[in-house]
CSV table of C-alpha atoms and ligand atoms in Angstrom, one decimal:
chain,number,residue,atom,x,y,z
A,1,MET,CA,-38.4,65.4,77.7
A,2,THR,CA,-36.9,65.9,81.2
A,3,ILE,CA,-39.3,66.3,84.1
A,4,THR,CA,-38.9,69.7,85.6
A,5,SER,CA,-41.5,70.0,88.4
A,6,ARG,CA,-42.5,67.2,90.8
A,7,ASN,CA,-41.6,65.5,94.0
A,8,THR,CA,-38.4,63.7,95.0
A,9,PRO,CA,-36.8,62.0,92.1
A,10,PRO,CA,-37.6,58.3,92.0
A,11,ARG,CA,-34.8,56.1,93.4
A,12,ILE,CA,-33.6,53.4,91.0
A,13,LEU,CA,-31.2,50.7,91.8
A,14,VAL,CA,-29.0,49.8,88.8
A,15,PHE,CA,-26.8,46.8,88.4
A,16,ALA,CA,-25.4,44.2,85.9
A,17,GLY,CA,-25.7,40.4,86.0
A,18,SER,CA,-21.9,40.1,85.6
A,19,ALA,CA,-19.1,40.5,88.1
A,20,ARG,CA,-16.4,40.7,85.5
A,21,GLU,CA,-14.1,43.7,85.8
A,22,ASP,CA,-14.4,44.7,82.1
A,23,SER,CA,-18.0,43.6,81.8
A,24,PHE,CA,-19.9,45.1,78.9
A,25,ASN,CA,-23.1,44.8,80.9
A,26,LYS,CA,-21.5,46.8,83.8
A,27,ARG,CA,-20.7,49.5,81.2
A,28,LEU,CA,-24.3,49.4,80.0
A,29,ALA,CA,-25.6,49.6,83.6
A,30,ARG,CA,-23.3,52.5,84.5
A,31,LEU,CA,-24.6,54.3,81.4
A,32,MET,CA,-28.2,53.6,82.4
A,33,ALA,CA,-27.4,55.1,85.8
A,34,ASP,CA,-25.9,58.1,84.2
A,35,ARG,CA,-28.9,58.6,81.8
A,36,ILE,CA,-31.4,58.0,84.6
A,37,ASP,CA,-29.8,60.8,86.7
A,38,THR,CA,-29.8,63.1,83.7
A,39,LEU,CA,-33.4,62.4,82.9
A,40,GLY,CA,-34.7,63.3,86.3
A,41,GLY,CA,-34.3,60.1,88.4
A,42,HIS,CA,-31.9,59.3,91.2
A,43,ALA,CA,-29.8,56.2,90.3
A,44,THR,CA,-27.7,54.1,92.6
A,45,PHE,CA,-25.2,51.9,90.7
A,46,ILE,CA,-24.0,48.8,92.5
A,47,ASP,CA,-21.5,46.2,91.4
A,48,LEU,CA,-22.6,42.6,92.3
A,49,ARG,CA,-18.9,41.8,92.8
A,50,ASP,CA,-19.3,43.7,96.1
A,51,TYR,CA,-22.1,41.3,97.2
A,52,PRO,CA,-20.6,37.8,96.9
A,53,MET,CA,-22.9,35.0,98.1
A,54,PRO,CA,-22.8,31.2,97.9
A,55,ILE,CA,-25.1,29.4,95.5
A,56,TYR,CA,-28.4,29.2,97.2
A,57,ASP,CA,-28.7,26.1,99.4
A,58,GLY,CA,-31.6,25.5,101.7
A,59,ASP,CA,-29.4,23.9,104.3
A,60,LEU,CA,-27.2,26.9,104.5
A,61,GLU,CA,-30.3,29.1,104.9
A,62,ALA,CA,-31.7,26.8,107.6
A,63,ASP,CA,-28.4,26.8,109.5
A,64,ALA,CA,-27.3,30.4,109.3
A,65,GLY,CA,-30.1,32.4,107.7
A,66,LEU,CA,-29.4,34.8,104.8
A,67,PRO,CA,-25.8,35.7,104.0
A,68,GLU,CA,-24.9,39.2,105.2
A,69,HIS,CA,-24.6,40.4,101.6
A,70,ALA,CA,-28.1,39.1,100.8
A,71,ARG,CA,-29.5,40.9,103.8
A,72,ARG,CA,-27.8,44.2,102.8
A,73,LEU,CA,-29.0,43.8,99.2
A,74,LYS,CA,-32.5,43.1,100.4
A,75,ARG,CA,-32.6,46.3,102.3
A,76,LEU,CA,-31.1,48.2,99.5
A,77,VAL,CA,-33.8,47.0,97.1
A,78,MET,CA,-36.4,48.0,99.6
A,79,GLU,CA,-35.0,51.6,99.7
A,80,HIS,CA,-35.5,52.0,95.9
A,81,GLN,CA,-38.7,52.3,93.8
A,82,GLY,CA,-37.3,51.0,90.6
A,83,LEU,CA,-34.7,48.6,89.1
A,84,ALA,CA,-32.6,48.9,86.0
A,85,ILE,CA,-30.7,45.7,85.1
A,86,ALA,CA,-28.3,44.9,82.3
A,87,CYS,CA,-27.7,41.2,82.0
A,88,PRO,CA,-25.4,39.0,79.9
A,89,GLU,CA,-26.8,36.0,78.1
A,90,TYR,CA,-25.2,32.6,79.0
A,91,ASN,CA,-26.4,29.9,76.7
A,92,GLY,CA,-29.5,31.8,75.9
A,93,PHE,CA,-30.3,32.3,79.6
A,94,ILE,CA,-29.7,34.9,82.3
A,95,THR,CA,-26.5,34.4,84.3
A,96,PRO,CA,-26.3,32.3,87.4
A,97,LEU,CA,-25.0,35.4,89.3
A,98,LEU,CA,-28.2,37.3,88.6
A,99,LYS,CA,-30.5,34.3,89.3
A,100,ASN,CA,-28.7,33.5,92.5
A,101,THR,CA,-28.8,37.1,93.7
A,102,ILE,CA,-32.5,37.5,92.9
A,103,ASP,CA,-33.2,34.1,94.7
A,104,TRP,CA,-31.4,35.0,97.9
A,105,VAL,CA,-33.0,38.4,98.0
A,106,SER,CA,-36.4,36.7,97.6
A,107,ARG,CA,-36.0,34.8,100.9
A,108,PRO,CA,-37.6,36.0,104.1
A,109,ASP,CA,-35.4,37.7,106.7
A,110,GLY,CA,-36.9,38.1,110.1
A,111,ASP,CA,-40.0,40.2,109.8
A,112,LEU,CA,-39.1,41.1,106.2
A,113,GLY,CA,-41.1,39.0,103.8
A,114,GLY,CA,-39.5,37.1,101.0
A,115,LEU,CA,-40.9,39.1,98.1
A,116,ALA,CA,-41.4,42.3,100.0
A,117,PRO,CA,-38.4,44.1,98.3
A,118,TYR,CA,-39.9,43.4,94.9
A,119,ALA,CA,-43.5,44.5,95.6
A,120,ASN,CA,-44.6,47.4,93.5
A,121,LYS,CA,-41.2,47.8,91.8
A,122,VAL,CA,-40.9,48.8,88.1
A,123,ALA,CA,-37.9,47.6,86.1
A,124,ALA,CA,-36.1,48.4,82.9
A,125,ILE,CA,-34.0,45.6,81.3
A,126,ALA,CA,-31.2,45.5,78.8
A,127,ALA,CA,-28.4,43.3,77.6
A,128,ALA,CA,-25.0,43.5,75.9
A,129,SER,CA,-23.0,40.8,74.2
A,130,PRO,CA,-20.1,40.6,71.7
A,131,GLY,CA,-22.4,38.4,69.7
A,132,GLY,CA,-24.8,39.6,67.0
A,133,LEU,CA,-28.1,39.3,69.0
A,134,GLY,CA,-26.8,41.2,71.9
A,135,GLY,CA,-28.2,38.9,74.6
A,136,LEU,CA,-31.7,39.2,73.2
A,137,ARG,CA,-32.7,35.6,74.0
A,138,ALA,CA,-32.2,36.1,77.7
A,139,LEU,CA,-34.3,39.2,78.0
A,140,PRO,CA,-37.8,37.4,77.9
A,141,LEU,CA,-36.5,35.1,80.6
A,142,LEU,CA,-35.4,37.9,82.8
A,143,ARG,CA,-38.8,39.6,82.1
A,144,GLN,CA,-40.6,36.4,83.2
A,145,LEU,CA,-38.5,35.9,86.3
A,146,LEU,CA,-39.1,39.5,87.4
A,147,SER,CA,-42.8,39.2,86.7
A,148,ASN,CA,-43.0,36.0,88.7
A,149,ILE,CA,-41.7,37.9,91.8
A,150,GLY,CA,-44.1,40.8,91.4
A,151,VAL,CA,-42.0,43.3,89.5
A,152,THR,CA,-43.6,45.2,86.6
A,153,VAL,CA,-41.2,45.2,83.7
A,154,LEU,CA,-41.4,48.0,81.1
A,155,PRO,CA,-42.3,46.7,77.6
A,156,ASP,CA,-39.2,48.5,76.0
A,157,GLN,CA,-35.9,46.7,76.2
A,158,LEU,CA,-32.5,47.0,74.5
A,159,ALA,CA,-30.0,44.4,73.4
A,160,ILE,CA,-26.6,45.7,72.3
A,161,GLY,CA,-24.8,43.4,69.8
A,162,GLY,CA,-21.1,43.7,68.9
A,163,ALA,CA,-20.5,45.0,72.4
A,164,GLY,CA,-16.7,45.2,71.9
A,165,GLN,CA,-17.2,48.1,69.4
A,166,ALA,CA,-20.5,49.5,70.8
A,167,PHE,CA,-19.1,51.7,73.6
A,168,ASP,CA,-16.9,54.9,73.1
A,169,GLU,CA,-14.1,56.0,75.4
A,170,ASP,CA,-16.5,57.9,77.6
A,171,GLY,CA,-18.5,54.8,78.3
A,172,SER,CA,-21.4,56.0,76.1
A,173,LEU,CA,-22.9,54.2,73.1
A,174,ALA,CA,-21.2,55.1,69.9
A,175,ASP,CA,-24.4,54.6,67.9
A,176,GLU,CA,-26.8,57.5,68.3
A,177,GLY,CA,-29.8,55.4,67.5
A,178,GLN,CA,-29.0,53.0,70.3
A,179,LEU,CA,-28.3,55.8,72.7
A,180,GLY,CA,-31.7,57.3,71.8
A,181,LYS,CA,-33.4,54.0,72.5
A,182,LEU,CA,-31.6,53.7,75.9
A,183,ASP,CA,-32.7,57.2,76.8
A,184,GLY,CA,-36.2,56.4,75.8
A,185,ILE,CA,-36.2,53.4,78.2
A,186,CYS,CA,-34.6,55.3,81.0
A,187,GLN,CA,-37.0,58.2,80.6
A,188,ARG,CA,-40.0,55.9,80.6
A,189,LEU,CA,-38.8,54.3,83.8
A,190,VAL,CA,-38.4,57.7,85.5
A,191,THR,CA,-41.7,59.0,84.2
A,192,THR,CA,-43.6,55.8,85.2
A,193,LEU,CA,-42.2,55.8,88.7
A,194,ASP,CA,-42.7,59.6,89.1
A,195,THR,CA,-46.4,59.1,88.1
A,196,LEU,CA,-46.9,56.1,90.4
A,197,HIS,CA,-45.4,57.8,93.4
A,198,ARG,CA,-46.7,61.3,92.9
A,199,THR,CA,-48.5,62.5,96.1
B,1,FMN,C1,-21.0,30.2,79.8
B,1,FMN,C2,-21.2,31.3,78.8
B,1,FMN,C3,-22.2,31.2,77.9
B,1,FMN,C4,-22.4,32.2,76.9
B,1,FMN,N1,-23.5,32.1,76.1
B,1,FMN,C5,-23.8,33.2,75.3
B,1,FMN,C6,-25.0,33.3,74.6
B,1,FMN,O1,-25.8,32.4,74.6
B,1,FMN,N2,-25.2,34.4,73.8
B,1,FMN,C7,-24.3,35.4,73.7
B,1,FMN,O2,-24.6,36.4,73.0
B,1,FMN,N3,-23.1,35.3,74.4
B,1,FMN,C8,-22.8,34.3,75.2
B,1,FMN,N4,-21.7,34.3,75.9
B,1,FMN,C9,-20.7,35.3,75.7
B,1,FMN,C10,-21.0,36.5,76.7
B,1,FMN,O3,-22.0,37.3,76.1
B,1,FMN,C11,-19.8,37.3,76.9
B,1,FMN,O4,-18.8,36.6,77.6
B,1,FMN,C12,-20.0,38.6,77.6
B,1,FMN,O5,-18.9,39.4,77.5
B,1,FMN,C13,-20.5,38.5,79.0
B,1,FMN,O6,-21.0,39.6,79.5
B,1,FMN,P1,-20.1,40.7,80.3
B,1,FMN,O7,-19.1,41.3,79.3
B,1,FMN,O8,-21.1,41.7,80.9
B,1,FMN,O9,-19.4,39.9,81.4
B,1,FMN,C14,-21.5,33.3,76.9
B,1,FMN,C15,-20.4,33.3,77.8
B,1,FMN,C16,-20.3,32.3,78.7
B,1,FMN,C17,-19.2,32.5,79.8
């Protein structure tokens, strides 16, 4: 069901935990952004390749503060009400890229508190992998990490296995059942944010 009457569409920042050019998770994140827009939200897709940062190091932070890309990203997260994240599984865990990004963004920047960007955010999570489990083992860890920093994570999630065959030429999911599940997650994110932010 698409929302037809309400306030400004909820703003949702969408990204993948992979910088790889042909990343399956970037494909999935782009598809989530497309479905969010179609279902009544306003998605902003970003590529973490455009936000390179060093591995977090307390001495770097003490000497020079946050890297410029971390500061930009921190403000970008602040400007959105929701998050949609597609993350690869590396050895059963989330990627260092995603963890490092979330860590830098969780650091204070001047008057802006460390966890301020994450406060009252709602997130949808998904994964894609060439393997059979689709990255399923990393999703509870991503869920836990986001919960630790104050983000409410929707109970629904999707792990796409056999990712090399899962996407069609248009970037959509070939399997209608999987696409329906993804739509359900995106719709729930939009509806939840719309309800929370209704004035
Ligand atoms: C260090 C490393 C560990 C990996 N571990 C897993 C794993 O535990 N489970 C899995 O399904 N795939 C694993 N893979 C394969 C990734 O799912 C695959 O490289 C995938 O394409 C990465 O996501 P991307 O296409 O979005 O970049 C691993 C890949 C790397 C580089």
